[in-house]
Coordinates of C-alpha atoms in Angstrom, one line a residue:
Chain A
M384 CA 1.3 9.2 20.3
L385 CA 3.5 9.0 23.4
T386 CA 2.5 10.4 26.3
K387 CA 4.7 11.6 29.1
I388 CA 2.6 9.9 32.5
P389 CA 2.3 13.0 34.6
G390 CA 4.1 13.4 38.0
S391 CA 7.0 11.1 36.4
G392 CA 10.4 11.9 36.3
E393 CA 13.3 11.6 33.9
D394 CA 14.8 8.9 34.8
P395 CA 13.4 6.2 33.8
A396 CA 11.2 8.0 31.5
I397 CA 7.5 6.8 31.8
F398 CA 5.2 6.8 29.0
S399 CA 2.3 5.8 27.7
L400 CA 1.8 4.5 23.6
D401 CA -1.4 6.6 23.2
A402 CA -3.1 4.7 20.2
P403 CA -6.0 2.0 20.1
R404 CA -3.5 -0.1 17.2
L405 CA 0.3 0.2 16.7
T406 CA 0.6 -1.0 13.0
A407 CA 2.0 -0.4 9.7
A408 CA 0.2 3.1 9.5
N409 CA 1.5 4.8 12.5
S410 CA 4.3 2.5 13.5
P411 CA 6.9 5.1 11.5
A412 CA 5.6 7.9 13.7
F413 CA 5.8 5.5 16.6
R414 CA 9.4 4.7 15.8
Q415 CA 10.8 8.4 15.0
E416 CA 9.3 9.7 18.4
M417 CA 11.2 6.9 20.2
A418 CA 14.2 7.6 18.2
D419 CA 14.3 11.0 19.1
L420 CA 13.3 10.4 23.0
I421 CA 16.3 7.8 23.1
S422 CA 18.6 10.3 21.1
A423 CA 17.8 12.8 23.3
G424 CA 19.3 10.9 26.2
A425 CA 16.0 8.6 27.6
T426 CA 17.5 5.3 27.4
R427 CA 15.8 3.8 30.4
V428 CA 12.1 3.8 29.2
V429 CA 9.4 2.3 30.7
L430 CA 6.4 2.2 27.8
D431 CA 2.8 1.7 28.9
L432 CA 0.9 -0.3 26.5
S433 CA -2.9 -0.4 28.1
P434 CA -4.5 1.6 25.6
V435 CA -3.0 -0.6 22.6
A436 CA -5.7 -3.6 21.9
F437 CA -3.5 -4.8 18.9
I438 CA 0.0 -5.1 17.2
D439 CA 0.6 -6.4 13.7
S440 CA 3.9 -7.3 12.5
T441 CA 5.1 -3.9 11.5
G442 CA 4.4 -2.5 15.0
L443 CA 6.2 -5.6 16.4
G444 CA 9.1 -4.8 14.4
S445 CA 9.4 -1.2 15.6
L446 CA 9.2 -2.0 19.5
V447 CA 11.9 -4.5 18.3
A448 CA 13.7 -1.6 16.7
I449 CA 13.6 0.6 19.6
L450 CA 14.6 -1.9 22.2
K451 CA 17.8 -2.6 19.9
Q452 CA 18.2 1.0 19.6
I453 CA 18.4 1.3 23.6
G454 CA 20.7 -1.8 23.4
S455 CA 23.2 -1.8 26.4
R456 CA 23.2 1.7 27.2
G457 CA 20.0 1.4 28.8
D458 CA 16.9 -0.6 29.9
L459 CA 13.0 -0.9 28.2
A460 CA 10.3 -2.0 30.5
I461 CA 7.0 -2.3 29.2
C462 CA 3.5 -2.8 31.3
G463 CA 0.1 -2.8 30.3
V464 CA 0.1 -5.3 27.8
Q465 CA -3.4 -6.4 26.6
P466 CA -4.4 -10.1 25.8
G467 CA -4.4 -9.9 22.5
V468 CA -1.1 -8.1 22.5
Q469 CA 0.3 -10.7 25.1
Q470 CA -1.3 -13.5 22.5
M471 CA 0.9 -12.1 19.8
F472 CA 3.9 -11.8 22.2
K473 CA 3.8 -15.1 23.3
L474 CA 3.7 -16.2 19.4
T475 CA 6.9 -14.5 18.8
R476 CA 8.6 -15.2 22.1
M477 CA 8.6 -11.6 22.3
D478 CA 7.1 -12.4 26.2
R479 CA 11.2 -14.0 26.7
V480 CA 12.4 -11.1 25.0
F481 CA 11.0 -7.9 26.3
R482 CA 10.9 -7.0 30.0
I483 CA 7.1 -7.1 30.9
Y484 CA 5.9 -6.1 34.0
P485 CA 2.0 -6.2 35.2
N486 CA 1.6 -2.6 35.7
L487 CA 3.4 0.7 36.0
A488 CA 4.5 0.8 39.3
A489 CA 6.2 -2.4 38.9
A490 CA 7.6 -1.5 35.8
S491 CA 9.2 1.8 37.0
A492 CA 10.2 0.2 40.6
A493 CA 12.3 -2.3 38.3
L494 CA 14.2 0.3 36.6
E495 CA 14.8 2.2 39.5
S496 CA 16.1 -0.2 41.1
A497 CA 18.3 -1.4 38.2
Chain B
M946 CA -8.2 23.8 -40.6
T947 CA -6.8 26.5 -42.0
T948 CA -6.0 29.0 -39.1
I949 CA -5.9 33.3 -40.4
V950 CA -4.0 35.5 -38.8
E951 CA -5.9 39.2 -40.0
R952 CA -2.7 41.6 -41.1
N953 CA -3.1 44.5 -38.6
S954 CA -5.0 47.5 -39.9
F955 CA -2.1 49.8 -38.7
G956 CA 0.3 48.6 -41.5
E957 CA 2.8 47.1 -39.4
A958 CA 5.0 44.8 -40.6
D959 CA 4.6 41.3 -39.1
R960 CA 7.0 41.0 -36.5
A961 CA 8.9 37.7 -36.4
A962 CA 6.6 36.0 -33.7
A963 CA 8.7 35.4 -30.5
P964 CA 9.0 31.5 -30.3
A965 CA 6.5 31.1 -27.7
A966 CA 4.0 34.3 -28.8
M967 CA 0.5 33.3 -27.3
R968 CA -2.2 33.0 -29.5
I969 CA -5.4 34.8 -28.6
V970 CA -8.8 34.7 -30.1
V971 CA -10.2 37.2 -30.4
A972 CA -14.0 37.2 -31.5
D973 CA -16.3 40.2 -32.9
D974 CA -18.7 40.6 -34.9
D975 CA -17.4 44.5 -35.4
A976 CA -14.9 44.4 -37.9
S977 CA -13.5 47.5 -36.3
Q978 CA -13.1 46.0 -32.8
R979 CA -11.6 43.0 -34.2
H980 CA -9.0 44.9 -36.4
Y981 CA -8.3 47.5 -33.1
Q982 CA -7.9 44.5 -30.7
S983 CA -5.6 42.4 -33.0
A984 CA -3.2 45.3 -33.2
L985 CA -3.1 46.2 -29.4
L986 CA -2.4 42.2 -29.2
R987 CA 0.0 41.9 -32.0
R988 CA 2.0 45.2 -30.9
M989 CA 2.3 43.6 -27.3
G990 CA 3.8 40.7 -28.9
Y991 CA 0.8 38.1 -29.2
E992 CA -0.7 36.6 -31.8
P993 CA -4.2 37.2 -32.4
L994 CA -6.5 34.9 -34.3
V995 CA -9.9 36.8 -35.4
A996 CA -13.5 35.2 -35.7
E997 CA -16.0 37.2 -37.2
N998 CA -18.7 35.1 -34.8
G999 CA -18.9 32.5 -32.3
G1000 CA -18.8 29.2 -34.1
R1001 CA -15.7 30.6 -35.9
A1002 CA -14.1 31.4 -32.6
L1003 CA -14.6 27.7 -31.6
E1004 CA -13.5 26.4 -35.0
L1005 CA -10.0 28.5 -34.2
L1006 CA -9.8 27.6 -30.7
Q1007 CA -10.0 23.5 -31.9
G1008 CA -7.6 24.3 -34.6
S1009 CA -4.6 26.0 -32.5
D1010 CA -3.1 26.1 -29.4
A1011 CA -4.9 29.5 -28.2
A1012 CA -4.7 29.7 -24.7
M1013 CA -7.2 33.0 -24.0
M1014 CA -10.5 34.3 -25.8
I1015 CA -11.4 37.8 -26.0
C1016 CA -14.9 37.9 -26.9
D1017 CA -17.6 40.3 -27.3
V1018 CA -20.8 39.4 -24.9
D1019 CA -23.4 41.4 -27.6
M1020 CA -23.0 39.4 -30.9
P1021 CA -25.9 38.2 -33.0
E1022 CA -26.0 34.1 -34.1
M1023 CA -24.0 33.0 -31.0
D1024 CA -23.4 35.7 -27.9
G1025 CA -20.4 35.8 -25.8
M1026 CA -22.1 34.0 -22.8
T1027 CA -23.7 31.0 -25.1
L1028 CA -19.9 31.1 -26.6
A1029 CA -18.3 31.0 -22.9
R1030 CA -20.3 28.2 -22.0
R1031 CA -19.8 26.5 -25.5
V1032 CA -15.7 26.9 -24.8
R1033 CA -16.0 25.3 -21.4
A1034 CA -18.0 22.5 -23.1
L1035 CA -15.0 21.8 -25.3
A1036 CA -12.4 19.0 -24.5
L1037 CA -9.2 20.5 -25.4
G1038 CA -6.7 19.2 -22.8
R1039 CA -6.0 23.1 -22.1
Y1040 CA -7.7 26.1 -20.2
V1041 CA -8.5 28.6 -22.4
Y1042 CA -8.6 32.2 -20.5
V1043 CA -11.7 34.1 -21.3
L1044 CA -12.0 38.3 -20.9
M1045 CA -15.5 39.4 -22.1
I1046 CA -16.2 42.4 -23.0
T1047 CA -19.4 44.1 -22.0
G1048 CA -21.4 46.7 -23.4
H1049 CA -22.1 48.2 -20.1
H1050 CA -21.1 48.0 -16.8
S1051 CA -23.7 46.0 -15.4
R1052 CA -23.3 43.5 -12.4
E1053 CA -25.7 41.1 -13.6
D1054 CA -24.4 40.7 -16.8
R1055 CA -20.9 40.3 -15.5
L1056 CA -22.6 37.1 -12.8
A1057 CA -24.2 35.6 -15.6
G1058 CA -20.8 35.9 -17.6
M1059 CA -18.8 34.4 -14.7
E1060 CA -21.6 31.8 -14.5
A1061 CA -21.0 30.9 -18.0
G1062 CA -17.3 30.6 -17.7
A1063 CA -15.9 34.0 -18.4
D1064 CA -12.3 35.1 -16.0
D1065 CA -12.6 38.7 -16.6
F1066 CA -14.3 41.5 -17.9
M1067 CA -13.6 44.5 -19.4
S1068 CA -16.2 47.1 -20.6
K1069 CA -16.4 49.0 -24.2
P1070 CA -14.7 51.1 -25.1
V1071 CA -11.9 49.0 -25.1
D1072 CA -8.9 51.1 -23.4
A1073 CA -5.3 50.1 -24.5
S1074 CA -3.5 50.2 -21.6
I1075 CA -6.3 48.5 -19.6
L1076 CA -5.9 45.6 -22.2
A1077 CA -2.6 45.3 -21.6
L1078 CA -2.7 45.2 -17.9
R1079 CA -5.6 42.3 -18.6
V1080 CA -3.7 40.0 -20.9
K1081 CA -0.4 40.2 -18.7
A1082 CA -2.6 39.0 -15.8
A1083 CA -4.0 36.2 -17.7
E1084 CA -0.8 35.2 -19.3
R1085 CA 0.4 34.7 -15.7
I1086 CA -2.4 32.6 -14.8
I1087 CA -2.2 30.5 -17.9
R1088 CA 1.7 29.8 -17.8
Y1089 CA 1.3 28.4 -14.0
E1090 CA -2.1 26.5 -15.4
A1091 CA -0.1 25.2 -18.5
E1092 CA 3.2 24.3 -15.4
L1093 CA 0.5 22.5 -13.5
Q1094 CA -1.1 20.3 -16.6
A1095 CA 2.7 19.5 -17.4
S1096 CA 3.8 18.5 -14.0
R1097 CA -0.2 16.7 -13.6
R1098 CA 1.2 15.0 -17.1
G1099 CA 4.3 13.6 -15.8
L1100 CA 2.7 12.7 -12.1
Q1101 CA 0.3 10.3 -14.5
I1102 CA 3.2 8.6 -16.5
A1103 CA 5.2 8.0 -13.5
Y1104 CA 2.2 6.5 -11.5
E1105 CA 1.5 4.8 -14.7
T1106 CA 5.0 3.2 -15.2
I1107 CA 4.8 2.1 -11.4
R1108 CA 1.5 0.1 -11.8
A1109 CA 2.5 -1.6 -14.7
D1110 CA 5.7 -2.5 -13.0
I1111 CA 3.8 -3.8 -9.7
E1112 CA 1.5 -5.7 -12.0
A1113 CA 4.1 -7.1 -13.7
A1114 CA 5.9 -8.0 -10.1
A1115 CA 2.8 -9.6 -9.2
K1116 CA 2.5 -11.8 -12.1
A1117 CA 6.5 -12.9 -11.6
Q1118 CA 5.5 -13.5 -7.8
R1119 CA 2.2 -15.9 -8.6
Q1120 CA 4.4 -17.6 -10.9
L1121 CA 6.7 -18.3 -8.0
M1122 CA 3.7 -20.1 -6.3
P1123 CA 3.4 -23.7 -6.5
R1124 CA -0.2 -24.7 -7.8
E1125 CA -3.1 -24.3 -6.0
R1126 CA -4.0 -28.3 -6.0
A1127 CA -0.9 -30.5 -5.8
H1128 CA -0.2 -34.4 -5.1
I1129 CA 3.1 -35.3 -3.4
S1130 CA 3.3 -39.1 -3.1
S1131 CA 0.3 -39.8 0.0
C1132 CA -0.5 -36.0 0.4
R1133 CA -2.9 -33.7 -1.4
F1134 CA -1.9 -29.8 -0.9
S1135 CA -5.0 -27.1 -1.9
S1136 CA -3.6 -23.5 -1.0
R1137 CA -5.0 -20.2 -2.0
F1138 CA -2.7 -16.8 -1.9
L1139 CA -4.8 -13.4 -1.5
P1140 CA -2.6 -10.3 -1.5
S1141 CA -4.0 -7.2 -0.1
S1142 CA -2.3 -5.6 -3.1
E1143 CA -0.7 -6.4 -5.9
V1144 CA 1.8 -8.1 -4.5
S1145 CA 2.5 -9.6 -1.0
G1146 CA 4.6 -10.3 1.5
D1147 CA 3.4 -14.2 2.1
V1148 CA 5.2 -17.0 0.5
F1149 CA 4.8 -20.4 0.6
G1150 CA 6.1 -23.8 -0.9
Y1151 CA 5.4 -27.6 -0.8
F1152 CA 7.4 -30.3 -2.3
P1153 CA 9.2 -33.8 -2.5
L1154 CA 12.1 -34.4 -0.5
G1155 CA 13.3 -37.9 -2.1
G1156 CA 12.7 -41.0 -0.3
D1157 CA 9.3 -41.1 1.6
A1158 CA 10.1 -37.3 2.7
L1159 CA 8.1 -34.3 1.5
G1160 CA 8.6 -30.6 2.7
F1161 CA 6.3 -27.6 3.2
Y1162 CA 6.7 -24.2 4.8
A1163 CA 4.7 -20.8 4.9
A1164 CA 6.3 -17.4 5.3
D1165 CA 4.8 -13.8 6.1
V1166 CA 7.6 -11.0 5.3
C1167 CA 6.2 -8.2 8.1
G1168 CA 4.3 -5.5 6.3
H1169 CA 2.6 -5.8 3.2
G1170 CA 3.0 -4.3 -0.6
V1171 CA 6.3 -3.7 -2.4
R1172 CA 9.1 -3.8 0.4
A1173 CA 7.5 -6.9 1.7
A1174 CA 7.1 -8.7 -1.6
L1175 CA 10.9 -8.3 -2.8
S1176 CA 12.2 -10.0 0.5
A1177 CA 9.1 -12.9 0.1
V1178 CA 10.6 -13.5 -3.5
A1179 CA 14.3 -13.4 -2.6
L1180 CA 13.2 -15.8 0.2
A1181 CA 11.1 -18.3 -2.5
H1182 CA 14.2 -18.1 -4.4
L1183 CA 16.2 -19.2 -1.6
V1184 CA 14.4 -22.3 0.0
T1185 CA 14.3 -24.9 -3.0
P1186 CA 13.8 -28.4 -2.6
E1187 CA 17.5 -28.7 -2.1
Y1188 CA 17.9 -26.0 0.1
F1189 CA 15.3 -27.5 2.4
A1190 CA 16.9 -30.9 2.2
N1191 CA 20.8 -29.6 2.8
N1192 CA 19.5 -27.9 6.0
V1193 CA 17.1 -30.2 7.5
F1194 CA 18.9 -33.5 7.0
A1195 CA 21.9 -33.8 9.1
N1196 CA 25.5 -33.4 6.6
D1197 CA 25.9 -37.1 7.8
P1198 CA 24.4 -39.3 5.4
Q1199 CA 25.0 -42.6 7.9
D1200 CA 22.5 -40.7 10.6
P1201 CA 19.4 -39.9 8.1
V1202 CA 17.3 -40.1 11.0
S1203 CA 18.7 -36.9 13.1
I1204 CA 16.6 -34.7 11.3
C1205 CA 16.2 -31.1 12.2
T1206 CA 14.2 -28.2 10.8
A1207 CA 15.6 -25.8 13.2
R1208 CA 18.4 -26.2 11.7
L1209 CA 17.2 -24.8 8.4
V1210 CA 15.2 -22.1 10.3
A1211 CA 18.5 -20.4 11.9
A1212 CA 20.2 -20.8 8.3
L1213 CA 17.7 -18.6 7.1
D1214 CA 17.9 -16.1 10.3
Q1215 CA 21.6 -16.0 9.9
R1216 CA 20.7 -15.4 6.0
F1217 CA 18.6 -12.6 6.9
L1218 CA 20.2 -11.0 9.8
E1219 CA 23.1 -10.1 7.5
A1220 CA 21.4 -9.2 4.7
S1221 CA 18.6 -6.6 5.9
D1222 CA 19.8 -3.0 7.8
D1223 CA 16.0 -2.1 8.7
D1224 CA 13.3 -3.1 10.9
S1225 CA 11.9 -6.2 8.5
Y1226 CA 11.8 -9.8 9.6
F1227 CA 9.8 -12.5 8.7
T1228 CA 7.8 -15.1 10.2
F1229 CA 7.8 -19.1 9.1
F1230 CA 6.6 -22.4 9.9
G1231 CA 8.6 -24.7 8.3
G1232 CA 7.8 -29.1 8.4
I1233 CA 8.6 -32.4 7.2
L1234 CA 7.1 -35.4 6.8
L1235 CA 8.0 -38.9 6.6
E1236 CA 5.7 -41.1 5.2
A1237 CA 6.9 -44.0 6.4
S1238 CA 6.7 -43.5 10.4
D1239 CA 3.9 -40.8 10.1
R1240 CA 6.3 -38.5 11.8
M1241 CA 6.1 -34.8 11.0
H1242 CA 9.1 -32.7 12.2
F1243 CA 8.4 -28.9 12.5
C1244 CA 9.9 -25.8 13.5
Q1245 CA 7.7 -22.7 14.1
A1246 CA 9.4 -19.4 14.1
G1247 CA 6.6 -16.8 15.2
Y1248 CA 3.8 -18.2 12.3
P1249 CA 0.3 -18.8 13.9
S1250 CA 0.0 -21.8 15.0
P1251 CA -1.3 -24.4 12.5
L1252 CA -4.9 -26.5 13.1
L1253 CA -4.1 -29.9 12.8
I1254 CA -7.7 -32.3 12.2
R1255 CA -7.1 -35.7 13.3
A1256 CA -9.2 -38.4 11.1
D1257 CA -11.9 -38.4 13.9
G1258 CA -12.8 -34.6 13.7
R1259 CA -10.5 -33.7 16.9
T1260 CA -8.3 -30.6 16.6
E1261 CA -5.2 -29.3 18.0
W1262 CA -3.0 -26.0 17.4
L1263 CA 0.2 -27.2 16.6
G1264 CA 3.2 -25.4 18.2
E1265 CA 4.0 -23.4 21.6
G1266 CA 5.8 -20.4 19.1
G1267 CA 8.8 -19.1 18.5
M1268 CA 11.0 -16.2 17.2
P1269 CA 10.6 -15.1 14.4
V1270 CA 13.4 -15.0 11.4
G1271 CA 15.6 -12.0 10.9
M1272 CA 14.5 -10.2 14.0
L1273 CA 17.5 -10.5 16.6
P1274 CA 20.7 -11.9 16.8
G1275 CA 21.1 -14.9 19.0
A1276 CA 17.9 -16.2 18.2
S1277 CA 17.6 -20.0 18.8
F1278 CA 14.7 -22.2 17.1
D1279 CA 13.1 -25.5 18.3
C1280 CA 12.1 -28.6 16.1
Q1281 CA 9.1 -30.4 17.4
E1282 CA 7.5 -33.5 16.3
V1283 CA 3.6 -34.6 15.7
T1284 CA 2.3 -37.7 14.2
F1285 CA 0.5 -37.0 11.3
R1286 CA -1.6 -40.3 9.8
P1287 CA -3.1 -41.0 6.9
R1288 CA -6.3 -39.1 6.7
D1289 CA -5.3 -36.3 9.1
R1290 CA -5.1 -33.0 8.3
L1291 CA -3.0 -29.8 8.8
F1292 CA -4.7 -26.2 8.2
V1293 CA -1.7 -23.4 7.6
Y1294 CA -2.7 -20.1 7.5
S1295 CA -1.2 -16.8 7.7
D1296 CA -2.1 -13.9 10.2
G1297 CA -4.1 -12.1 8.0
V1298 CA -6.7 -14.6 8.5
V1299 CA -7.1 -14.2 12.2
E1300 CA -6.4 -10.6 12.3
A1301 CA -8.9 -10.1 9.5
E1302 CA -11.2 -7.3 11.3
S1303 CA -14.6 -6.8 11.4
P1304 CA -16.2 -3.2 10.7
S1305 CA -16.0 -2.7 14.6
G1306 CA -13.0 -4.0 14.9
E1307 CA -13.2 -7.2 16.0
P1308 CA -11.0 -9.7 14.7
F1309 CA -12.1 -12.9 13.3
G1310 CA -9.6 -15.2 15.7
L1311 CA -8.8 -18.5 16.3
D1312 CA -12.2 -19.9 17.5
R1313 CA -13.9 -18.7 14.9
L1314 CA -11.3 -20.2 12.2
A1315 CA -11.3 -23.5 14.5
A1316 CA -15.4 -23.7 14.1
F1317 CA -15.4 -23.1 10.5
V1318 CA -12.7 -25.7 9.6
A1319 CA -14.4 -28.5 12.0
K1320 CA -17.2 -28.3 10.6
A1321 CA -16.4 -28.0 6.6
P1322 CA -17.1 -31.6 5.3
V1323 CA -13.8 -33.8 4.9
S1324 CA -12.2 -34.0 1.7
R1325 CA -13.4 -30.7 0.0
S1326 CA -10.6 -28.7 0.4
D1327 CA -11.2 -26.2 -2.0
A1328 CA -14.6 -25.6 -0.8
L1329 CA -13.4 -25.5 2.7
L1330 CA -10.5 -22.8 0.9
D1331 CA -13.1 -21.0 -0.8
G1332 CA -15.4 -21.2 1.5
L1333 CA -13.4 -19.7 4.4
A1334 CA -12.5 -17.0 2.2
A1335 CA -16.0 -16.1 1.7
R1336 CA -16.4 -16.2 5.1
L1337 CA -13.5 -13.7 5.7
R1338 CA -15.4 -11.1 3.1
Q1339 CA -18.4 -11.4 4.8
W1340 CA -16.5 -11.0 8.4
T1341 CA -14.9 -8.0 7.2
A1342 CA -17.5 -6.8 4.5
S1343 CA -15.1 -6.0 2.1
D1344 CA -13.7 -7.5 -1.1
L1345 CA -10.1 -6.6 -0.7
F1346 CA -8.2 -7.7 2.7
E1347 CA -6.1 -5.3 4.7
D1348 CA -3.3 -8.2 5.4
D1349 CA -2.3 -10.8 2.4
V1350 CA -3.7 -14.2 3.7
S1351 CA -2.5 -17.3 2.6
M1352 CA -4.0 -20.6 3.2
I1353 CA -2.6 -24.4 2.8
L1354 CA -4.6 -27.4 3.6
M1355 CA -2.7 -30.9 3.4
E1356 CA -3.9 -34.1 4.0
R1357 CA -2.9 -37.2 4.0
E1358 CA -5.1 -39.8 2.0
G1359 CA -6.5 -43.0 3.8
Y1360 CA -4.9 -46.2 3.4

C-alpha cells in the first residue's frame, strides 16, 4: 500500500499511500506496513495522501497510532490532503495535530531542515 | 431395521472386529461373488454387509454407518449405475465411497459410472490383492472425509454459538438505548438507531437533569462490530444522568451558572485514555439545555456538527469541531453556547449518515442532508427520520448500511 517516492532518500523517508480509501478494511495492513518501516529505522517520514479521497474513523485511528509510534524519536509530515480528508481532519482537529503541508516538496523541506 | 452380517464361506470364525472396523456394503446379484468379496474384506479386517440387489444395498446404507459400497455394474432390477445415482441422492450426512465392478474393460462404462457417482472401478474377475489396495486407498479418502466433516461440524457449532451470543448482545444493546420517542420537559426527542451489523459502535441518550435542565449526548466508537460495541456499551453504562450532571455542573453549588460540558468530555477522555491500550477512540457530542434561559451549552469532540433548524426555517451547523475522546493525551475540549428557543429543532446524526456512499462511491454529504431536513415538514419528526433512512437506503442502493447510523431529532415545543 505504501510506495516509496522514486529518487527520494532514506531520511526523511518519503512514501505515497496508494489507496483511494483508508478504512477499517485496509487500515490494519497500512498500520503494519508503517510500523515495520518505523521499527526498521524510518523515524522521519513524509506521507503523501494525494491518492486518498476518503478516510474513515478507523483510518484516522491508524494515522494517529503511527504518529504516537514515531513519538519524540522523529517526525511525521503529511501532504496531498484531499478536500474530503481535510474536512475530516478539521472536524476532529487533526489539522492541528498533524504537520500538514501543501505538497511533497514543502513537506520534505520541512523535515530536512528540522 | 436389522443388519445382516453374512458368515464367510471360508468357515473362519468371526474375528472380534477391531473397534472401528469399517463397514462395507457388497452389492452383487451373484451369490458366489458376494461371498468371495465378503470373505476377502473380512480377512482384511472390514465388516461386509451383503446385499443381493440394489434396493437392499440402499437399505443397508441407510440403516448402518457403512462408508463404502462395492457394487456390480450388471445387476437385474437395479443396475450398478442406477444404484450409484440413488446412493448419491440419499441424504446420509456422510460420504459413501463407491467402487464399481465392471464386467468388461470398457471406457464408456467407466465414464458412465463416474457420471453416476462411482469413485473407482475394478474389472472382473476380482483379484484379491488389487481389491485390498483399492479398499485401502478408499479407506484413506473416507477417513480424510470424515475428519473434514467433523471439523466442519465443529466450526458450524462454534459459528452458531457466536451468532447467538452476538444476537443476545445486540438485544442487550438495544435495551440500553433510549426510547425512540421521549418527552422531556418542553422538548420532544425522536431517534433512530440503525446498526450496520447486529451490534453497533453508536450510542446516544437524553434525560432530565433536574430543575429546568436536560442533557443529551451521542457518541460513535471508531470502527464497528463487536469491538466497537463493547466500548459503546461501556460508555452507555458510564454516562448516567448523575454522571452527566456531576461533571457538567460546577462542584460549587453556590455557582449554578458555571456550566461546562467540556468538563464532562475531559472526564470521559481521561477515563478512556487510561482504559484503552489500542488505537480505539470515540467521537462525542454532548449538550445541556437550560429551558428558562433558552441557552444550550455543548461540547463537540470530533462528532459531526449537528444541524440547528430555527423556527423560521433557517439552518446552521453547530460547532467547529474538536478532538475525539480517548485518542491523544493532552487533548483540550471547548464548551460552546447557542440559543435554543421554542420551535427550534436540533438534528444530531452519526457520520454513517453523511458518509453513506452511492454505488459509484459518492458520499451522501452535508448539503444533501441539509436540503432533506430543510424540506421536511415541521413537527413530523418520525416521518423525517424514517424518510431520511429511506433516502439513505435509496442513495446507497442497499438495505444494510456500511457504517452505523444514529439520528436524533430534538425539538422544543412552542409556547
